[in-house]
């Protein structure tokens, strides 16, 4: 049928099908008539399926999403009642504990759904774009959309699609690995479609999820510019529907603030964190754990800015709330101890930090499985404290224990493993054990290249670390491209003003000064940024610093 429609000369534009509409050409009416003729020949199940597919975005549609929508719909039974087929073992939906929109009166067979799909394919109304992925031509989609609006089932179809995509959004994790990016990527256009076109079918309690899921998906890849509009729109939409005193509005503020903080936009993040605290103080009991999370968020922002005296009371208030509201061995208490201990470590208050780290480890050992990743985080934190004190013999086994736990509990290319390898390599570098450090740094880079997008800030950290090692060994021609790659990633992902970018830039300039001091500029490249900075160093005489 598609070839017949295209032969009418209509190219990719929406058609009004009402014969009395003004401005419709004879050709348009001919196309409409041709489609109407073919529509009447379709079985009712194929008609329903076509209308459902037209509600998805104009993008490849994973068939498992179609099945999930069918699962939650309770549509009137045409022959076979294909929209009341119960699908088992669905990858996204089963974990969400959603119930069908209403009770199912009949169950259809797999064969009926497959027959409807085969009918649409035979008539070239849908095309298979990949294994278990199908797509509508834009013109066909327009016609099915129109016919769907005449259908008694369209409201439940829209409700079903919104319900399923919310379930998908809730499963998008942070941080997200490249493997999970590939898993969720096919669903993203359809989640966007729900956020843009079907928001009225998303319940109040789930209102934040389409935007939060999209924001997390992009933020987890370091794509902050793509994440930002979704977090910002979430704030606007929640305020409009639920009001600016609703707890979910506070959540939307926290999410946006956290993104701004990741971008180094501290002045924009701070008032959002404070507004979230004010809302939760009004709407929640005074010892609610969410308030502790709010205090931690603001305290972490202050700590990032070196505002330690403002961060400390917030961390302590968070600990007090958790101690009042949760059991004494709850993992959230361990997290709060870790946060305050990190603050003390940043201030050199090692004797105050150590017991907090040890208490956190004790709590997590009681409350979590022995190979839980949170325990690895605890071991890493205590090891970093010991390393800061020069207690390297105590730090090393903790780093190794953390690596062992992560290898047991997470996939072999997980970013947490790269982070732990970096920590142990850093210890070896500080001890001058360069041959032990180098393979660990290289393994960390290999893992993050496999699991993270190419412009992720964590990769910049990896390159910076290996560059520091090569600089320590005088391997300047190998260090230089690593610094440049790290800076390129940071300039593109978080900008030149971000603290991480400033740190790597300072490392790079200090590296160049050392090269000039040793008179080895000849080993460096002709890269414009290198040559420009070398000229500044020589002109100002900073090569002695």
Coordinates of N, CA and C in Angstrom, one line a residue, residues 46-62 65-66 69 120 125-127 134-149 153-155 157-159 161-162 189-190 193-194 197-198:
X46 N -5.2 -6.4 13.0 CA -4.1 -5.6 12.3 C -4.4 -4.1 12.4
X47 N -5.7 -3.7 12.3 CA -6.0 -2.3 12.4 C -5.6 -1.8 13.8
X48 N -5.9 -2.5 14.8 CA -5.6 -2.1 16.2 C -4.1 -2.0 16.4
X49 N -3.4 -3.1 15.9 CA -1.9 -3.0 16.0 C -1.3 -1.9 15.3
X50 N -1.8 -1.5 14.1 CA -1.3 -0.4 13.3 C -1.5 0.9 14.1
X51 N -2.7 1.0 14.7 CA -2.9 2.3 15.5 C -2.1 2.3 16.7
X52 N -1.8 1.2 17.4 CA -0.9 1.2 18.5 C 0.5 1.6 18.1
X53 N 1.0 1.1 17.0 CA 2.4 1.4 16.6 C 2.5 2.9 16.2
X54 N 1.4 3.5 15.8 CA 1.5 4.9 15.4 C 1.7 5.8 16.6
X55 N 1.4 5.3 17.8 CA 1.6 6.1 19.0 C 3.0 6.2 19.4
X56 N 3.9 5.3 19.0 CA 5.3 5.3 19.3 C 5.9 6.4 18.4
X57 N 7.1 6.8 18.8 CA 7.9 7.8 18.1 C 8.2 7.3 16.6
X58 N 8.5 8.3 15.8 CA 8.9 8.0 14.4 C 10.3 7.5 14.4
X59 N 10.5 6.3 14.9 CA 11.8 5.7 15.1 C 11.6 4.2 15.2
X60 N 12.7 3.4 15.0 CA 12.6 1.9 15.2 C 11.9 1.6 16.5
X61 N 11.0 0.7 16.5 CA 10.2 0.3 17.7 C 10.6 -1.1 18.1
X62 N 11.2 -1.3 19.3 CA 11.5 -2.6 19.8 C 10.2 -3.4 20.0
X65 N 8.7 -3.7 23.5 CA 7.9 -2.6 24.1 C 6.4 -2.7 23.6
X66 N 6.2 -3.1 22.4 CA 4.8 -3.3 21.9 C 4.2 -4.4 22.7
X69 N 3.1 -3.0 26.1 CA 1.9 -2.1 26.1 C 0.7 -3.0 26.0
X120 N 0.5 -6.8 8.5 CA 1.0 -5.4 8.2 C 2.3 -5.4 7.4
X125 N 3.1 -2.1 5.3 CA 2.6 -1.1 6.2 C 3.6 -0.9 7.4
X126 N 4.4 -1.9 7.7 CA 5.5 -1.8 8.6 C 6.7 -2.5 8.0
X127 N 7.9 -2.1 8.4 CA 9.1 -2.7 7.9 C 9.9 -3.1 9.1
X134 N 10.8 -2.8 14.5 CA 9.9 -2.5 13.4 C 9.7 -1.0 13.3
X135 N 9.4 -0.5 12.1 CA 9.3 0.9 11.9 C 8.1 1.2 10.9
X136 N 7.5 2.3 11.1 CA 6.4 2.8 10.2 C 7.0 3.9 9.3
X137 N 6.6 3.9 8.1 CA 6.9 5.0 7.2 C 6.1 6.3 7.7
X138 N 6.7 7.5 7.6 CA 6.0 8.7 8.2 C 4.6 8.8 7.7
X139 N 4.4 8.6 6.4 CA 3.0 8.8 5.9 C 2.1 7.8 6.4
X140 N 2.5 6.5 6.5 CA 1.7 5.5 7.0 C 1.3 5.8 8.5
X141 N 2.3 6.3 9.2 CA 2.1 6.6 10.6 C 1.0 7.6 10.8
X142 N 1.0 8.6 9.9 CA 0.0 9.7 10.0 C -1.4 9.1 9.8
X143 N -1.5 8.2 8.8 CA -2.8 7.6 8.6 C -3.3 6.8 9.8
X144 N -2.4 6.0 10.3 CA -2.7 5.1 11.4 C -3.1 6.0 12.6
X145 N -2.4 7.1 12.8 CA -2.7 8.0 13.9 C -4.1 8.5 13.8
X146 N -4.5 8.9 12.6 CA -5.8 9.4 12.3 C -6.9 8.4 12.6
X147 N -6.7 7.2 12.1 CA -7.6 6.1 12.3 C -7.7 5.7 13.8
X148 N -6.6 5.8 14.5 CA -6.6 5.5 15.9 C -7.4 6.5 16.7
X149 N -7.5 7.7 16.3 CA -8.3 8.7 17.0 C -9.8 8.4 16.9
X153 N -10.5 2.3 21.5 CA -9.4 1.8 22.4 C -8.2 2.8 22.5
X154 N -8.2 3.9 21.8 CA -7.0 4.7 21.7 C -6.6 5.3 23.1
X155 N -7.6 5.6 23.9 CA -7.2 6.1 25.2 C -6.4 5.1 26.1
X157 N -4.7 2.6 24.8 CA -3.5 2.4 24.1 C -2.5 3.5 24.6
X158 N -2.9 4.7 24.6 CA -2.0 5.8 25.1 C -1.6 5.6 26.6
X159 N -2.6 5.3 27.4 CA -2.3 5.0 28.8 C -1.3 3.9 28.9
X161 N 0.9 2.8 26.7 CA 2.3 3.2 26.3 C 2.9 4.1 27.3
X162 N 2.2 5.0 27.9 CA 2.8 5.9 29.0 C 3.2 5.0 30.2
X189 N 13.9 7.2 22.1 CA 12.9 8.1 21.3 C 11.5 7.9 21.8
X190 N 11.1 6.8 22.2 CA 9.7 6.5 22.6 C 9.4 7.1 24.0
X193 N 8.9 10.6 23.3 CA 7.6 10.8 22.7 C 6.5 10.9 23.8
X194 N 6.6 10.1 24.8 CA 5.7 10.2 25.9 C 5.8 11.5 26.7
X197 N 4.3 14.2 24.1 CA 3.0 14.1 23.5 C 2.0 13.4 24.4
X198 N 2.4 12.6 25.3 CA 1.5 11.8 26.1 C 1.5 12.0 27.6

